[in-house]
Every structure is written in C-alpha cells, then in structure tokens.
Coordinates of N, CA and C and ligand atoms in Angstrom, one line a residue:
M1 N 52.8 15.1 3.1 CA 52.4 14.8 4.4 C 50.8 14.7 4.5
P2 N 50.2 13.7 5.1 CA 48.7 13.6 5.1 C 48.2 14.9 5.7
R3 N 46.9 15.3 5.4 CA 46.4 16.7 5.9 C 45.3 16.3 7.0
F4 N 44.7 15.1 6.9 CA 43.7 14.7 7.8 C 42.6 15.9 8.0
D5 N 42.3 16.5 6.8 CA 41.2 17.6 7.0 C 39.9 16.9 6.6
A6 N 38.9 17.6 6.5 CA 37.6 17.1 6.2 C 37.6 16.2 4.9
D7 N 38.4 16.6 4.0 CA 38.3 15.9 2.5 C 39.4 14.8 2.4
Y8 N 40.2 14.6 3.4 CA 41.3 13.6 3.5 C 40.6 12.0 3.6
V9 N 41.2 11.2 2.6 CA 40.8 9.7 2.7 C 42.0 8.9 3.1
P10 N 42.0 8.2 4.1 CA 43.2 7.4 4.5 C 43.3 6.3 3.4
R11 N 44.5 5.7 3.3 CA 44.5 4.6 2.6 C 44.0 3.4 3.3
S12 N 43.9 3.4 4.7 CA 43.5 2.2 5.5 C 42.8 2.9 6.7
A13 N 41.8 2.3 7.2 CA 41.2 2.7 8.5 C 40.7 1.5 9.2
M14 N 40.8 1.8 10.5 CA 40.4 0.7 11.5 C 39.5 1.3 12.5
A15 N 38.2 0.8 12.5 CA 37.2 1.4 13.5 C 37.1 0.3 14.6
I16 N 37.5 0.7 15.8 CA 37.5 -0.1 16.9 C 36.3 0.3 17.9
Y17 N 35.3 -0.4 18.0 CA 34.3 0.0 19.0 C 33.8 -1.4 19.8
A18 N 33.0 -0.8 20.9 CA 32.6 -1.9 22.0 C 31.6 -2.9 21.3
H19 N 30.5 -2.5 20.7 CA 29.4 -3.3 20.3 C 29.0 -3.4 18.9
P20 N 28.5 -4.5 18.4 CA 27.8 -4.4 17.0 C 26.7 -3.3 17.2
D21 N 26.6 -2.4 16.2 CA 25.9 -1.2 16.1 C 26.4 0.1 16.4
D22 N 27.5 0.1 17.2 CA 28.1 1.4 17.6 C 28.6 2.0 16.3
I23 N 29.3 1.3 15.4 CA 29.8 2.0 14.2 C 28.6 2.4 13.4
E24 N 27.6 1.7 13.2 CA 26.6 2.1 12.4 C 25.8 3.4 12.9
F25 N 25.7 3.5 14.3 CA 25.1 4.7 14.9 C 25.8 5.9 14.7
T26 N 27.3 5.8 14.6 CA 28.2 6.8 14.7 C 28.9 7.2 13.4
V27 N 29.7 6.3 13.1 CA 30.8 6.7 11.9 C 30.6 6.0 10.6
A28 N 29.6 5.2 10.4 CA 29.6 4.5 9.1 C 29.3 5.4 7.9
G29 N 28.8 6.5 8.1 CA 28.7 7.4 7.0 C 30.1 7.7 6.4
T30 N 31.1 8.0 7.3 CA 32.4 8.3 7.0 C 33.2 7.1 6.4
L31 N 33.0 5.9 7.0 CA 33.7 4.8 6.5 C 33.2 4.2 5.2
A32 N 31.8 4.5 5.0 CA 31.2 4.0 3.7 C 32.0 5.0 2.6
K33 N 32.0 6.2 3.0 CA 32.5 7.3 2.0 C 34.0 6.9 1.6
W34 N 34.8 6.6 2.7 CA 36.2 6.3 2.5 C 36.3 5.0 1.6
A35 N 35.5 3.9 2.1 CA 35.5 2.6 1.2 C 35.3 2.8 -0.1
R36 N 34.2 3.7 -0.5 CA 34.0 4.0 -1.8 C 35.0 4.7 -2.6
A37 N 35.9 5.3 -1.8 CA 37.0 6.1 -2.4 C 38.3 5.2 -2.4
G38 N 38.2 4.0 -2.0 CA 39.4 3.0 -2.1 C 40.1 2.7 -0.8
C39 N 39.6 3.3 0.3 CA 40.2 3.0 1.6 C 39.9 1.6 2.0
E40 N 40.9 0.9 2.6 CA 40.8 -0.4 3.0 C 40.2 -0.3 4.5
V41 N 39.1 -0.7 4.7 CA 38.3 -0.5 6.0 C 38.2 -1.9 6.9
T42 N 38.7 -1.9 8.1 CA 38.5 -2.9 9.1 C 37.8 -2.5 10.3
Y43 N 36.7 -3.4 10.6 CA 36.0 -3.2 11.8 C 36.5 -4.1 13.0
I44 N 36.9 -3.6 14.1 CA 37.1 -4.4 15.4 C 36.1 -4.4 16.3
L45 N 35.3 -5.4 16.5 CA 34.2 -5.3 17.7 C 34.8 -5.9 18.9
I46 N 34.9 -5.1 19.9 CA 35.5 -5.8 21.2 C 34.5 -6.7 21.9
T47 N 33.3 -6.4 22.0 CA 32.4 -7.4 22.3 C 31.4 -7.8 21.3
S48 N 30.7 -8.8 21.3 CA 29.6 -9.1 20.3 C 28.3 -8.7 20.8
G49 N 28.2 -7.8 21.7 CA 26.9 -7.5 22.4 C 26.2 -8.5 23.1
N50 N 26.9 -9.5 23.7 CA 26.2 -10.7 24.2 C 25.4 -10.5 25.5
A51 N 25.2 -9.2 25.9 CA 24.1 -9.0 26.9 C 22.9 -8.1 26.5
G52 N 23.1 -7.9 25.1 CA 22.2 -6.7 24.7 C 20.7 -7.3 24.3
T53 N 20.0 -7.7 25.1 CA 18.5 -8.2 25.0 C 17.8 -8.4 26.2
H54 N 16.7 -8.2 26.1 CA 15.6 -8.4 27.1 C 14.7 -9.5 26.8
D55 N 15.1 -10.3 25.8 CA 14.2 -11.5 25.4 C 14.7 -12.7 26.1
P56 N 13.9 -13.2 27.1 CA 14.4 -14.4 27.9 C 14.6 -15.6 27.0
A57 N 14.3 -15.7 25.8 CA 14.6 -16.9 25.1 C 16.1 -16.9 24.6
L58 N 16.7 -15.7 24.6 CA 18.0 -15.7 23.9 C 19.1 -15.9 25.1
T59 N 20.1 -16.9 24.6 CA 21.2 -17.1 25.5 C 22.3 -16.2 24.9
R60 N 23.5 -16.2 25.8 CA 24.6 -15.4 25.2 C 25.0 -15.8 24.1
K61 N 25.1 -17.3 23.9 CA 25.7 -17.8 22.6 C 24.8 -17.5 21.3
A62 N 23.6 -17.6 21.5 CA 22.7 -17.3 20.4 C 22.7 -15.9 20.1
L63 N 22.9 -15.0 21.1 CA 22.9 -13.5 20.7 C 24.2 -13.2 20.1
T64 N 25.2 -14.0 20.5 CA 26.5 -13.6 19.8 C 26.4 -13.8 18.4
R65 N 25.8 -15.2 18.1 CA 25.9 -15.5 16.7 C 25.0 -14.5 15.9
L66 N 23.9 -14.2 16.5 CA 22.9 -13.3 15.8 C 23.6 -11.9 15.5
R67 N 24.2 -11.3 16.6 CA 24.6 -10.0 16.4 C 25.8 -9.9 15.5
E68 N 26.7 -11.0 15.5 CA 27.8 -11.0 14.6 C 27.5 -11.1 13.1
E69 N 26.3 -11.9 13.0 CA 25.7 -12.0 11.6 C 25.2 -10.5 11.1
E70 N 24.5 -9.8 12.1 CA 24.1 -8.5 11.8 C 25.2 -7.6 11.4
E71 N 26.3 -7.7 12.3 CA 27.5 -6.7 12.0 C 28.1 -7.0 10.7
R72 N 28.3 -8.3 10.4 CA 28.8 -8.7 9.1 C 28.1 -8.0 7.9
E73 N 26.7 -8.1 8.0 CA 25.8 -7.6 7.0 C 26.0 -6.1 7.0
A74 N 26.1 -5.5 8.1 CA 26.3 -4.0 8.2 C 27.6 -3.5 7.5
A75 N 28.5 -4.3 7.9 CA 29.9 -4.0 7.2 C 29.9 -4.1 5.8
R76 N 29.2 -5.3 5.3 CA 29.3 -5.5 3.9 C 28.5 -4.3 3.1
I77 N 27.4 -3.8 3.7 CA 26.7 -2.9 3.2 C 27.8 -1.4 3.1
A78 N 28.4 -1.2 4.1 CA 29.2 -0.1 4.1 C 30.6 -0.2 3.4
G79 N 30.7 -1.5 2.8 CA 31.8 -1.6 2.0 C 33.2 -1.8 2.8
A80 N 33.2 -2.3 4.0 CA 34.3 -2.8 4.8 C 34.9 -3.9 4.2
K81 N 36.2 -4.1 4.3 CA 36.9 -5.3 4.0 C 36.8 -6.5 4.8
R82 N 36.9 -6.2 6.2 CA 36.9 -7.3 7.1 C 36.3 -6.7 8.4
V83 N 35.8 -7.8 9.2 CA 35.3 -7.5 10.5 C 35.9 -8.7 11.3
V84 N 36.4 -8.1 12.5 CA 37.1 -8.9 13.6 C 36.3 -8.9 14.9
F85 N 36.0 -9.9 15.4 CA 35.4 -10.0 16.8 C 36.2 -10.6 17.8
L86 N 36.4 -9.6 18.8 CA 37.3 -10.1 19.9 C 36.6 -10.9 21.1
R87 N 35.3 -10.8 21.1 CA 34.4 -11.5 22.1 C 34.8 -11.4 23.5
R88 N 34.9 -10.2 23.9 CA 34.8 -9.9 25.4 C 33.4 -9.8 25.7
D89 N 33.1 -9.8 27.1 CA 31.9 -9.9 27.5 C 31.2 -8.3 27.5
D90 N 30.0 -8.3 27.0 CA 29.2 -7.0 27.0 C 29.0 -6.6 28.3
C91 N 29.1 -5.2 28.5 CA 28.9 -4.6 29.8 C 29.9 -4.6 30.8
E92 N 31.2 -5.3 30.4 CA 32.0 -5.8 31.5 C 33.5 -5.1 31.0
L93 N 33.5 -4.3 30.1 CA 34.8 -3.8 29.5 C 35.6 -2.9 30.4
A94 N 36.8 -2.9 30.6 CA 37.5 -2.0 31.2 C 38.8 -1.8 30.5
P95 N 39.4 -0.7 30.5 CA 40.7 -0.4 29.7 C 42.0 -0.9 30.4
T96 N 42.0 -2.2 30.5 CA 43.1 -2.9 31.1 C 44.3 -3.1 30.2
L97 N 45.4 -3.5 30.9 CA 46.6 -3.9 30.0 C 46.4 -4.9 29.0
P98 N 45.7 -6.1 29.5 CA 45.4 -7.2 28.6 C 44.7 -6.7 27.5
L99 N 43.6 -6.0 27.7 CA 42.9 -5.5 26.4 C 43.8 -4.6 25.6
R100 N 44.6 -3.7 26.2 CA 45.5 -2.8 25.4 C 46.4 -3.8 24.6
K101 N 46.8 -4.9 25.0 CA 47.8 -5.7 24.2 C 47.0 -6.3 23.1
I102 N 45.9 -6.8 23.3 CA 45.0 -7.4 22.3 C 44.7 -6.4 21.1
L103 N 44.5 -5.2 21.6 CA 44.2 -4.1 20.5 C 45.5 -3.8 19.7
V104 N 46.7 -3.7 20.4 CA 48.1 -3.5 19.9 C 48.2 -4.6 18.8
R105 N 47.9 -5.9 19.0 CA 48.1 -6.9 18.2 C 47.4 -6.7 16.9
Q106 N 46.1 -6.2 16.9 CA 45.3 -6.0 15.9 C 45.8 -4.7 15.0
I107 N 46.2 -3.8 15.8 CA 46.8 -2.6 15.0 C 48.1 -3.0 14.3
R108 N 48.9 -3.7 14.9 CA 50.0 -4.1 14.1 C 49.8 -5.0 13.0
K109 N 48.8 -6.0 13.2 CA 48.5 -6.9 12.1 C 48.1 -6.2 10.9
Y110 N 47.0 -5.3 11.1 CA 46.4 -4.7 9.9 C 46.9 -3.4 9.5
R111 N 47.9 -2.7 10.3 CA 48.5 -1.5 10.0 C 47.7 -0.4 9.5
P112 N 46.7 0.0 10.1 CA 45.9 1.2 9.6 C 46.5 2.5 9.7
E113 N 46.2 3.3 8.7 CA 46.7 4.7 8.7 C 45.9 5.5 9.8
A114 N 44.6 5.3 9.7 CA 43.7 6.0 10.6 C 43.1 5.0 11.5
V115 N 42.8 5.4 12.8 CA 42.0 4.5 13.7 C 40.9 5.4 14.2
L116 N 39.6 4.9 14.2 CA 38.4 5.5 14.7 C 38.0 4.9 16.1
C117 N 37.7 5.7 17.0 CA 37.2 5.3 18.3 C 36.3 6.2 18.9
N118 N 35.7 5.8 20.2 CA 34.9 6.7 20.9 C 35.6 7.6 21.8
D119 N 35.1 8.7 22.0 CA 35.7 9.7 23.1 C 35.6 9.1 24.5
P120 N 36.5 8.7 25.2 CA 36.5 8.1 26.4 C 35.9 9.1 27.6
Q121 N 36.1 10.3 27.2 CA 35.8 11.5 28.2 C 34.2 11.9 28.1
A122 N 33.6 11.4 27.1 CA 32.2 12.0 27.0 C 31.3 11.0 27.9
L123 N 30.9 11.7 28.9 CA 30.0 11.0 30.0 C 28.6 11.2 29.9
F124 N 28.3 12.4 29.5 CA 26.8 12.8 29.3 C 26.5 13.4 27.9
F125 N 25.4 12.9 27.4 CA 24.8 13.5 26.1 C 23.4 14.0 26.5
G126 N 23.3 15.3 26.5 CA 21.9 15.9 26.8 C 21.8 15.6 28.2
D127 N 20.4 15.4 28.7 CA 20.0 15.2 30.0 C 19.3 13.8 30.1
Q128 N 19.6 13.0 29.0 CA 18.9 11.7 29.2 C 19.7 10.4 28.7
Y129 N 21.0 10.8 28.5 CA 21.8 9.6 28.2 C 23.2 9.5 28.8
V130 N 23.4 8.7 29.7 CA 24.8 8.5 30.3 C 25.5 7.5 29.3
N131 N 26.6 8.0 28.9 CA 27.4 7.2 28.0 C 27.7 5.9 28.5
H132 N 27.3 4.7 27.8 CA 27.6 3.3 28.2 C 29.2 3.1 28.6
P133 N 29.2 2.4 29.8 CA 30.6 2.4 30.2 C 31.6 1.6 29.3
D134 N 31.1 0.8 28.6 CA 31.9 0.0 27.5 C 32.4 0.9 26.4
H135 N 31.5 2.0 26.1 CA 32.1 2.9 25.0 C 33.2 3.7 25.5
R136 N 33.0 4.0 26.8 CA 34.2 5.0 27.3 C 35.4 4.0 27.6
A137 N 35.4 2.8 28.1 CA 36.4 2.0 28.2 C 37.0 1.6 26.9
A138 N 36.1 1.4 25.9 CA 36.8 1.0 24.7 C 37.6 2.1 24.1
G139 N 37.0 3.3 24.3 CA 37.7 4.6 23.6 C 39.2 4.8 24.3
Q140 N 39.1 4.6 25.6 CA 40.4 4.5 26.4 C 41.3 3.6 26.0
A141 N 40.8 2.4 25.8 CA 41.8 1.1 25.5 C 42.4 1.3 24.1
V142 N 41.6 1.9 23.2 CA 42.0 2.2 21.9 C 43.2 3.2 21.9
L143 N 42.8 4.4 22.6 CA 43.9 5.5 22.6 C 45.1 5.0 23.1
D144 N 45.0 4.2 24.2 CA 46.2 3.8 24.9 C 47.1 2.9 24.2
A145 N 46.2 2.1 23.2 CA 47.0 1.1 22.5 C 47.6 1.8 21.3
V146 N 47.0 2.8 20.6 CA 47.5 3.5 19.5 C 48.7 4.2 19.9
F147 N 48.7 5.0 21.1 CA 49.8 5.8 21.4 C 50.1 5.6 22.9
P148 N 51.3 5.2 23.2 CA 52.4 4.8 22.3 C 52.6 3.5 22.0
C149 N 51.9 2.5 22.6 CA 52.3 1.2 22.6 C 52.5 0.5 21.3
A150 N 51.5 0.7 20.4 CA 51.6 0.0 19.1 C 52.9 0.4 18.4
E151 N 53.5 1.6 18.6 CA 54.7 1.9 17.8 C 55.9 1.6 18.5
M152 N 56.0 1.1 19.6 CA 57.2 1.0 20.5 C 57.7 -0.4 20.2
R153 N 59.0 -0.4 19.7 CA 59.7 -1.7 19.3 C 59.6 -2.6 20.5
L154 N 60.0 -1.9 21.7 CA 60.3 -2.8 22.9 C 59.1 -3.2 23.7
V155 N 57.9 -2.7 23.2 CA 56.7 -3.0 24.1 C 56.1 -4.2 23.2
W156 N 56.0 -5.2 24.1 CA 55.2 -6.5 23.5 C 55.7 -6.9 22.0
P157 N 57.2 -7.2 22.0 CA 57.5 -7.7 20.5 C 56.8 -8.8 20.1
D158 N 56.2 -9.5 21.0 CA 55.5 -10.9 20.6 C 54.0 -10.7 20.0
A159 N 53.8 -9.3 20.0 CA 52.3 -8.8 19.3 C 52.4 -8.3 18.0
G160 N 53.6 -8.5 17.4 CA 53.7 -8.0 15.9 C 54.7 -6.8 15.7
R161 N 55.0 -6.6 14.6 CA 56.0 -5.4 14.3 C 55.4 -4.1 14.5
P162 N 56.1 -3.2 15.2 CA 55.6 -1.9 15.6 C 55.0 -1.3 14.4
H163 N 53.9 -0.3 14.7 CA 53.3 0.4 13.6 C 52.7 1.7 14.2
K164 N 53.0 2.7 13.4 CA 52.7 4.1 13.8 C 51.3 4.5 13.0
V165 N 50.3 4.6 14.0 CA 49.1 5.3 13.4 C 49.1 6.7 13.1
H166 N 48.7 7.1 11.9 CA 48.9 8.5 11.8 C 47.9 9.4 12.2
A167 N 46.7 9.0 12.4 CA 45.7 10.0 12.9 C 44.6 9.0 13.6
V168 N 44.1 9.5 14.7 CA 42.9 9.1 15.3 C 41.7 9.9 15.1
Y169 N 40.7 9.2 14.8 CA 39.3 10.0 14.6 C 38.5 9.6 15.8
V170 N 38.2 10.6 16.7 CA 37.5 10.3 17.8 C 36.1 10.8 17.7
S171 N 35.3 9.7 17.9 CA 33.8 10.1 17.7 C 33.0 10.2 18.9
S172 N 31.6 10.6 18.7 CA 30.9 10.9 19.8 C 31.7 11.8 20.9
T173 N 32.1 12.9 20.5 CA 33.0 13.8 21.2 C 32.4 15.2 21.6
H174 N 32.6 15.7 22.7 CA 32.1 17.1 22.9 C 33.0 18.1 22.3
S175 N 34.2 17.7 21.9 CA 35.2 18.6 21.4 C 35.7 18.3 20.1
P176 N 34.7 18.4 18.9 CA 35.1 18.0 17.6 C 36.0 19.2 16.9
N177 N 36.9 18.8 16.0 CA 37.5 19.8 15.3 C 37.5 19.5 13.7
T178 N 36.7 18.4 13.3 CA 36.6 18.0 11.8 C 35.2 17.5 11.6
W179 N 34.6 18.0 10.5 CA 33.4 17.4 10.2 C 33.2 16.9 8.8
I180 N 33.0 15.7 8.6 CA 33.0 15.0 7.4 C 31.7 14.9 6.7
D181 N 31.8 15.4 5.5 CA 30.4 15.5 4.8 C 30.0 14.1 4.4
V182 N 28.8 13.7 5.0 CA 28.2 12.3 4.7 C 27.0 12.3 3.7
A183 N 26.8 13.4 3.2 CA 25.5 13.4 2.4 C 25.5 12.3 1.3
G184 N 26.6 12.0 0.8 CA 26.6 11.0 -0.2 C 26.4 9.5 0.4
T185 N 26.6 9.4 1.6 CA 26.5 8.0 2.2 C 25.6 7.9 3.4
I186 N 24.7 8.9 3.6 CA 23.8 8.8 4.8 C 22.9 7.7 4.6
G187 N 22.4 7.5 3.3 CA 21.5 6.3 3.1 C 22.1 5.1 3.3
T188 N 23.4 4.9 3.0 CA 24.1 3.7 3.2 C 24.2 3.4 4.7
K189 N 24.4 4.5 5.4 CA 24.7 4.4 7.0 C 23.3 3.9 7.5
L190 N 22.3 4.5 7.1 CA 20.9 4.0 7.4 C 20.5 2.5 7.2
A191 N 21.0 2.0 6.0 CA 20.8 0.8 5.6 C 21.6 -0.3 6.4
A192 N 23.0 0.2 6.9 CA 23.8 -0.5 7.6 C 23.2 -0.7 9.0
L193 N 22.5 0.3 9.6 CA 22.1 0.5 10.8 C 20.9 -0.6 10.9
Q194 N 20.1 -0.5 9.7 CA 18.9 -1.4 9.8 C 19.3 -2.8 10.0
A195 N 20.6 -3.2 9.6 CA 20.8 -4.6 9.5 C 20.8 -5.3 11.1
H196 N 20.8 -4.3 12.2 CA 20.7 -4.6 13.3 C 19.4 -4.9 14.0
R197 N 18.8 -6.0 13.3 CA 17.3 -6.1 13.6 C 17.2 -6.7 15.0
S198 N 18.1 -7.2 15.6 CA 17.9 -7.6 17.1 C 17.8 -6.5 18.0
Q199 N 18.3 -5.3 17.6 CA 18.3 -4.2 18.5 C 17.2 -3.3 18.2
L200 N 17.0 -3.2 16.8 CA 16.1 -2.1 16.3 C 14.6 -2.6 16.1
G201 N 14.5 -3.9 15.7 CA 13.1 -4.3 15.5 C 12.7 -3.8 14.2
D202 N 11.5 -3.2 14.1 CA 11.0 -2.6 13.0 C 11.1 -1.0 13.2
R203 N 11.6 -0.6 14.2 CA 11.8 0.9 14.4 C 12.5 1.5 13.2
D204 N 12.1 2.6 12.7 CA 12.6 3.3 11.6 C 13.4 4.5 12.3
L205 N 14.9 4.2 12.4 CA 15.7 5.3 13.0 C 16.0 6.4 12.2
S206 N 15.6 6.3 10.9 CA 16.1 7.3 9.8 C 15.8 8.9 10.2
P207 N 14.8 9.1 10.9 CA 14.5 10.6 11.2 C 15.5 11.0 12.3
R208 N 15.9 10.1 13.3 CA 16.8 10.5 14.4 C 18.3 10.7 13.8
I209 N 18.5 9.6 12.9 CA 19.9 9.6 12.5 C 20.3 10.8 11.6
R210 N 19.3 11.2 10.6 CA 19.3 12.2 9.9 C 19.2 13.4 10.6
G211 N 18.6 13.6 11.6 CA 18.6 14.8 12.5 C 19.8 15.0 13.2
W212 N 20.5 14.0 13.7 CA 21.8 14.1 14.4 C 22.9 14.7 13.2
A213 N 22.9 14.1 12.0 CA 23.8 14.4 11.0 C 23.7 15.8 10.5
R214 N 22.2 16.2 10.6 CA 21.9 17.6 10.2 C 22.5 18.7 11.3
D215 N 22.3 18.3 12.5 CA 22.7 19.1 13.6 C 24.3 19.2 13.5
E216 N 25.0 18.0 13.2 CA 26.5 18.2 13.2 C 26.8 19.1 12.1
A217 N 26.1 18.9 10.8 CA 26.4 19.7 9.7 C 26.2 21.2 10.2
S218 N 25.4 21.6 10.9 CA 25.0 23.0 11.1 C 26.1 23.6 11.9
R219 N 27.0 22.8 12.7 CA 28.0 23.1 13.4 C 29.3 23.2 12.7
A220 N 29.3 22.6 11.6 CA 30.6 22.7 10.7 C 30.9 24.1 10.2
P221 N 32.2 24.5 10.1 CA 32.6 25.7 9.6 C 32.1 25.7 8.1
A222 N 31.7 26.8 7.7 CA 31.4 27.0 6.2 C 32.6 26.9 5.4
R223 N 32.6 26.3 4.2 CA 33.8 26.0 3.4 C 33.5 26.5 1.9
R224 N 34.5 27.1 1.3 CA 34.4 27.5 0.0 C 35.0 26.6 -0.9
A225 N 34.4 26.0 -1.9 CA 34.9 25.1 -2.9 C 36.0 25.8 -3.5
G226 N 37.2 25.1 -3.6 CA 38.4 25.8 -4.4 C 38.7 27.2 -3.8
G227 N 38.3 27.5 -2.5 CA 38.5 28.8 -2.0 C 37.9 30.0 -2.7
K228 N 36.9 29.7 -3.5 CA 36.1 30.6 -4.2 C 34.6 30.6 -3.8
G229 N 34.0 31.7 -4.2 CA 32.5 31.8 -3.8 C 32.0 31.9 -2.4
K230 N 30.8 31.6 -2.2 CA 30.3 31.7 -0.9 C 30.5 30.4 -0.2
G231 N 30.7 30.5 1.1 CA 31.1 29.3 1.8 C 29.7 28.5 2.0
R232 N 29.8 27.1 2.1 CA 28.7 26.4 2.4 C 28.9 25.1 3.3
R233 N 27.9 24.7 4.1 CA 28.0 23.7 4.9 C 27.4 22.4 4.3
P234 N 28.0 21.2 4.6 CA 27.3 20.0 4.2 C 25.9 19.9 4.5
E235 N 25.0 19.2 4.0 CA 23.8 18.9 4.4 C 23.7 17.9 5.7
Y236 N 24.5 16.9 5.6 CA 24.8 15.8 6.7 C 26.3 15.8 6.9
A237 N 26.6 15.6 8.3 CA 28.0 15.5 8.7 C 28.2 14.6 9.8
E238 N 29.3 13.9 9.9 CA 29.8 13.3 11.2 C 30.9 14.0 11.7
A239 N 31.0 14.2 13.0 CA 31.8 15.1 13.7 C 33.0 14.2 14.4
F240 N 34.1 14.6 14.4 CA 35.3 13.9 15.1 C 36.2 15.1 15.7
R241 N 36.9 14.6 16.7 CA 38.1 15.2 17.2 C 39.2 14.4 16.5
V242 N 40.0 14.9 15.5 CA 41.1 14.2 14.8 C 42.3 14.6 15.5
M243 N 43.0 13.6 16.0 CA 44.4 13.9 16.5 C 45.3 13.3 15.4
R244 N 46.1 14.2 15.0 CA 47.2 14.1 14.1 C 48.6 13.7 14.7
L245 N 48.8 12.3 14.7 CA 49.9 11.9 15.4 C 51.2 11.7 14.7
F246 N 51.0 11.7 13.4 CA 52.2 11.6 12.5 C 52.9 13.0 12.4
R247 N 54.3 12.9 12.6 CA 55.2 14.1 12.6 C 56.2 13.8 11.6
E248 N 56.7 14.8 10.8 CA 57.4 14.6 9.7 C 59.0 14.3 10.4
D249 N 59.2 14.9 11.5 CA 60.5 14.7 12.1 C 60.6 13.3 12.6
V250 N 59.6 12.5 12.8 CA 59.8 11.3 13.3 C 59.1 10.3 12.3
P251 N 59.9 9.7 11.2 CA 59.2 9.1 10.1 C 58.8 7.7 10.9
P252 N 57.6 7.1 10.3 CA 57.0 6.0 10.9 C 57.8 4.7 10.3
E253 N 57.8 3.8 11.2 CA 58.5 2.5 10.8 C 57.4 1.9 9.9
S254 N 57.6 1.3 8.7 CA 56.6 0.5 8.2 C 57.1 -0.4 7.1
Ligands
ZN1 ZN1 27.2 0.4 22.2

C-alpha cells in the first residue's frame, strides 16, 4: 500500500492550478523531484491568466498566447510530461458543477495516482496577502472533483471511466502534515519560475523563494536516516496537507 510519506514518489501526478506560474511558485520543486524519479507529471491550468497584466498594449488573446508559452517552458524545465489549458477566464473562477465535471474528465483521462491543488480554506497569508479567489475556487473545484465524483461510476458516465485518486497533496495550506525535501530541485524550481517573464520581468525571486522553502524546512519534523543517528531537517522543503484517500478495503477500479 502506498505510504504517501515525505519520501513517496507516485507513479503519476496531476497538478491542477488556477494560473500559469501558480505551480512554479508553490509545488514545482516537488514535481521536478518526482519527474526525475520517473513519475509521469501532468499540469492542468484552469485559466491561462488572461487578465494578468497592467500593460495596456496586451489583449486577452495575446496574453493567453504569451502565458501558455511561458507555462510550457516552465513545465519542460521541471520535466512534466504534458500541459493542458482549460482556458477559463482569469479572475472569474468559481467551484461550479460545470467546472467540476471538466476536471473529472481530465482526472479520468490521465488517471493520476496523486493530485496536487491549492487549499481552498487558506484566505490570509500574513497581514499583506489575501489569497486570490481563483486559487481558492480552483482548490475547492479540484477536491470536489477528486472525491467522490471522479471515482463514482454513475456520476457523469460520459466523462470517462471512473478513477480513484490515491492521495491529494494540498499546497499553500495552514495545516500541513508532510514536508517534501526539495534541496535537490530548488534550482530547477527557480529556473521554471523565471520562465514567467510576463509576470516577473527582470525581478529575481530567488531570495524570496529560497526563504519560503527554508522556512518550511524549519517546520518539518527532524528525521533520522534509516532510523539511526541524529535527526535532521532538509535545507529546503515544500509543505503539504496530504489526504490519503486510498483504502485497502475499497480496491480502486483501474
Ligand atoms: Zn495565481
């Protein structure tokens, strides 16, 4: 039975996020690490960030093209196998039934063992950032699609064969229970993030991203290699609330 602890590498993973650059800001270190270890990684972007500019020269269409190119480049750097764009409008996401069905279709099509998404309950970070409504809506829609709809035979049979997701890795959460060591891929994460030139310009976010990953690592429980010696924490980590949905008494259909 899969353990889904900090060392676990799923055979396949699907990251479903609202905007191009969300994956790179949050979970790309973990995905790059898993991809290197042979995991088949799929990115699903619900919007293409087609409102994400203050440049009066850019139309929604031009911005979509630009940001999808940037996301494809970021995914290539991280070793993802595919990127799917669902092209909903930026800043207008809501966890509706139609969106849930669209996500169920993607989950049933690519059949990931693990799904990654935002925590829909995280509203405030510190005292300067209110979590984007699209991030919360995306997180809610993903969780609702994963459980129970994607695995229910009688729910939307026209959206594909039922699929049981084994674990959900919820990121940007205030209640993490798993810290993944990303010391080996923090550089890859930063390179992937820098692909989003329309958002970052020439800003170097490396100090900020490394600082976040160091803060997360400091909260991780100290672990002993092979159960021996002194416990140690990783230098850099990404934190998740991992929900283990697979139960041995309910075998998945696959
Ligand atoms: Zn975002």
